[in-house]
Short mmCIF file of C-alpha atoms in Angstrom, two decimals:
data_model
loop_
_atom_site.label_atom_id
_atom_site.label_comp_id
_atom_site.label_asym_id
_atom_site.label_seq_id
_atom_site.Cartn_x
_atom_site.Cartn_y
_atom_site.Cartn_z
CA MET A 41 -4.76 14.66 -14.86
CA MET A 42 -5.28 18.28 -13.84
CA GLN A 43 -7.37 17.23 -10.83
CA ILE A 44 -4.59 14.90 -9.62
CA ARG A 45 -2.01 17.69 -9.88
CA GLN A 46 -4.29 20.07 -7.95
CA LEU A 47 -4.85 17.44 -5.25
CA ILE A 48 -1.11 16.80 -4.88
CA ALA A 49 -0.38 20.54 -4.75
CA ALA A 50 -3.08 21.08 -2.09
CA ASN A 51 -1.73 18.23 0.06
CA LEU A 52 1.86 19.49 -0.21
CA PHE A 53 0.72 23.00 0.74
CA ALA A 54 -1.25 21.63 3.71
CA LEU A 55 1.74 19.56 4.88
CA PHE A 56 4.47 22.15 4.52
CA GLY A 57 2.21 25.09 5.34
CA SER A 58 1.25 23.55 8.68
CA VAL A 59 4.88 22.70 9.52
CA GLY A 60 5.91 26.30 8.86
CA THR A 61 3.01 27.63 10.93
CA ALA A 62 3.88 25.38 13.89
CA GLY A 63 7.50 26.59 13.84
CA ALA A 64 6.40 30.21 13.83
CA ALA A 65 4.13 29.72 16.86
CA ASP A 66 7.13 29.77 19.24
CA GLU A 67 7.95 33.34 18.28
CA ILE A 68 4.34 34.54 18.64
CA TYR A 69 3.74 32.94 22.05
CA ALA A 70 7.06 33.44 23.84
CA GLY A 71 5.40 33.07 27.28
CA ALA A 72 3.75 29.73 26.47
CA ASN A 73 4.23 26.92 28.98
CA THR A 74 6.13 23.82 27.89
CA VAL A 75 4.68 20.41 28.65
CA GLU A 76 6.90 17.52 29.69
CA TYR A 77 6.61 14.26 27.79
CA GLU A 78 4.90 11.49 29.73
CA THR A 79 4.68 7.83 28.79
CA PRO A 80 1.00 7.00 28.23
CA SER A 81 -0.55 4.75 30.85
CA GLY A 82 -3.17 2.12 30.04
CA TRP A 83 -4.23 1.18 26.53
CA THR A 84 -3.49 3.42 23.55
CA PHE A 85 -4.86 2.91 20.03
CA SER A 86 -3.87 4.34 16.68
CA VAL A 87 -5.34 3.86 13.21
CA GLY A 88 -4.03 5.31 9.97
CA MET A 89 -4.61 5.21 6.25
CA TYR A 90 -1.95 5.95 3.68
CA GLY A 91 -1.27 5.68 -0.04
CA TRP A 92 1.53 5.30 -2.54
CA LEU A 93 2.02 7.20 -5.76
CA SER A 94 4.06 4.87 -7.92
CA GLY A 95 4.90 3.63 -11.37
CA ILE A 96 6.83 0.62 -12.59
CA GLU A 97 9.66 0.23 -15.07
CA GLY A 98 11.84 -2.77 -15.88
CA ASP A 99 11.95 -6.17 -17.54
CA VAL A 100 9.65 -9.13 -16.88
CA GLY A 101 9.93 -12.60 -18.28
CA ALA A 102 9.39 -16.31 -18.08
CA ARG A 103 11.09 -19.33 -19.64
CA GLY A 104 13.83 -17.34 -21.33
CA ARG A 105 11.57 -14.69 -22.86
CA THR A 106 11.63 -11.14 -21.52
CA THR A 107 9.86 -7.93 -22.35
CA GLY A 108 10.14 -4.39 -21.12
CA ILE A 109 7.46 -2.75 -19.02
CA ASN A 110 7.02 0.96 -18.41
CA ALA A 111 3.86 2.08 -16.60
CA SER A 112 3.70 5.62 -15.23
CA PHE A 113 1.52 6.71 -12.30
CA ASP A 114 -1.10 7.94 -14.81
CA ASP A 115 -1.07 4.55 -16.59
CA ILE A 116 -1.67 2.72 -13.32
CA MET A 117 -4.45 5.09 -12.22
CA SER A 118 -6.26 4.66 -15.54
CA ASN A 119 -6.53 0.90 -14.75
CA PHE A 120 -7.24 1.31 -11.01
CA ASP A 121 -10.44 -0.31 -9.73
CA VAL A 122 -10.18 -0.32 -5.95
CA GLY A 123 -7.50 -0.13 -3.27
CA PHE A 124 -7.01 0.18 0.45
CA MET A 125 -3.95 0.78 2.60
CA GLY A 126 -4.24 1.07 6.33
CA LEU A 127 -2.69 0.16 9.65
CA ALA A 128 -3.74 -0.17 13.27
CA GLU A 129 -1.88 -0.53 16.54
CA ALA A 130 -2.94 -1.21 20.13
CA ARG A 131 -0.42 -0.72 22.97
CA TYR A 132 -0.38 -1.32 26.68
CA GLY A 133 2.80 -0.01 28.26
CA ARG A 134 5.78 -1.48 26.40
CA PHE A 135 3.72 -4.23 24.71
CA GLY A 136 1.58 -3.93 21.61
CA ILE A 137 0.01 -5.54 18.56
CA PHE A 138 0.23 -4.18 15.04
CA THR A 139 -1.46 -4.89 11.72
CA ASP A 140 -1.01 -3.46 8.22
CA LEU A 141 -3.26 -4.23 5.23
CA ASN A 142 -2.67 -3.39 1.55
CA TYR A 143 -5.09 -4.41 -1.21
CA ILE A 144 -5.25 -3.22 -4.82
CA LYS A 145 -7.20 -4.34 -7.86
CA LEU A 146 -6.16 -3.26 -11.36
CA SER A 147 -7.83 -4.24 -14.64
CA ALA A 148 -7.37 -3.53 -18.32
CA SER A 149 -9.01 -4.59 -21.56
CA ARG A 150 -7.51 -4.48 -25.05
CA ASP A 151 -8.61 -5.50 -28.51
CA THR A 152 -6.46 -8.16 -30.19
CA PRO A 153 -4.93 -7.74 -33.63
CA PHE A 154 -6.92 -9.43 -36.42
CA GLY A 155 -9.37 -11.05 -33.91
CA LEU A 156 -8.23 -14.61 -34.73
CA LEU A 157 -7.66 -15.78 -31.15
CA ALA A 158 -10.21 -13.51 -29.50
CA ARG A 159 -11.98 -10.21 -30.09
CA SER A 160 -10.38 -8.73 -26.94
CA VAL A 161 -8.52 -9.73 -23.79
CA ASP A 162 -9.33 -8.67 -20.20
CA LEU A 163 -6.63 -8.76 -17.52
CA THR A 164 -7.38 -8.33 -13.81
CA THR A 165 -4.77 -8.33 -11.05
CA HIS A 166 -5.50 -8.57 -7.32
CA SER A 167 -2.65 -7.88 -4.89
CA LEU A 168 -3.00 -8.45 -1.14
CA MET A 169 -0.40 -7.94 1.58
CA TRP A 170 -1.32 -8.32 5.27
CA THR A 171 1.06 -8.10 8.22
CA ALA A 172 0.30 -8.83 11.87
CA ALA A 173 2.82 -8.74 14.71
CA GLY A 174 3.35 -8.50 18.42
CA GLU A 175 5.74 -5.79 19.51
CA TYR A 176 7.85 -4.74 22.48
CA ARG A 177 9.20 -1.21 23.01
CA LEU A 178 12.95 -1.47 23.63
CA ILE A 179 13.67 2.26 23.97
CA GLU A 180 11.22 5.04 24.78
CA GLN A 181 12.45 8.61 24.94
CA PRO A 182 10.64 11.90 24.28
CA ASP A 183 12.28 12.22 20.84
CA VAL A 184 12.68 8.58 19.77
CA SER A 185 11.38 5.09 20.36
CA VAL A 186 12.62 1.70 19.13
CA ASP A 187 10.33 -1.34 18.87
CA ALA A 188 11.10 -5.00 18.21
CA PHE A 189 8.37 -7.09 16.66
CA ALA A 190 7.71 -10.65 15.54
CA GLY A 191 4.82 -11.80 13.39
CA PHE A 192 3.85 -12.89 9.92
CA ARG A 193 3.14 -11.44 6.48
CA LEU A 194 0.73 -12.84 3.93
CA PHE A 195 1.36 -11.88 0.31
CA SER A 196 -0.91 -12.97 -2.53
CA ILE A 197 -1.14 -11.99 -6.19
CA LYS A 198 -3.93 -13.30 -8.40
CA ASN A 199 -3.96 -12.70 -12.15
CA GLU A 200 -7.02 -13.39 -14.30
CA LEU A 201 -6.91 -13.42 -18.10
CA GLU A 202 -10.13 -13.68 -20.10
CA PHE A 203 -10.34 -14.07 -23.90
CA ASN A 204 -13.60 -12.58 -25.21
CA PRO A 205 -15.41 -14.30 -28.15
CA PRO A 206 -15.45 -14.66 -31.06
CA GLY A 207 -12.12 -16.33 -31.88
CA LEU A 208 -10.29 -19.58 -31.32
CA LEU A 209 -9.79 -18.84 -27.61
CA GLY A 210 -13.10 -16.98 -27.11
CA GLY A 211 -14.57 -17.78 -23.69
CA VAL A 212 -11.31 -19.17 -22.24
CA GLU A 213 -10.42 -17.88 -18.78
CA LEU A 214 -7.04 -18.36 -17.12
CA SER A 215 -6.30 -17.66 -13.48
CA GLN A 216 -3.10 -17.88 -11.48
CA ARG A 217 -2.62 -17.27 -7.77
CA LYS A 218 0.74 -17.02 -6.05
CA PRO A 219 0.21 -16.94 -2.27
CA GLY A 220 3.15 -16.62 0.07
CA ARG A 221 3.67 -16.34 3.78
CA THR A 222 6.72 -15.18 5.66
CA ARG A 223 7.53 -14.96 9.32
CA SER A 224 9.51 -11.98 10.40
CA SER A 225 11.41 -10.87 13.42
CA GLU A 226 12.86 -7.41 13.14
#
């Protein structure tokens, strides 16, 4: 927990410290030359990785039964196995292609009360979201650009539930996958 707080503090300092330093550079170098913005010619490529710090709170349910859920960021990180979030873009003039990939795997294991159905239960969740699109730059100015894109998004969640022996359900494994695909034009 302490390491996470130190990492967040260091990143915030790096972000806001560098912004403040860049703003102060104008006063130090008053005779510096300004450079005019030019639209890049030929192919340009960009790749980035990012992350989310999140928790979840609310109600979930099925078939008329609901239960509350409250998982903080620390709760989620204690069950985190692997994750990746990244994007890439290739542009040529006003045209481009774009892709964004998010994958996360969470797992947890808990003992069951009394051990009648199983000694313990393991839950694993895989979440995948992938977007790919073609894009066209509608407006390009030095301070702002506006792109229109059309493409698709794949969204898949797979849940695996395993009952560990001994017990009436010992050795039973359940799996459910909910794939989805959407087409978008924004």
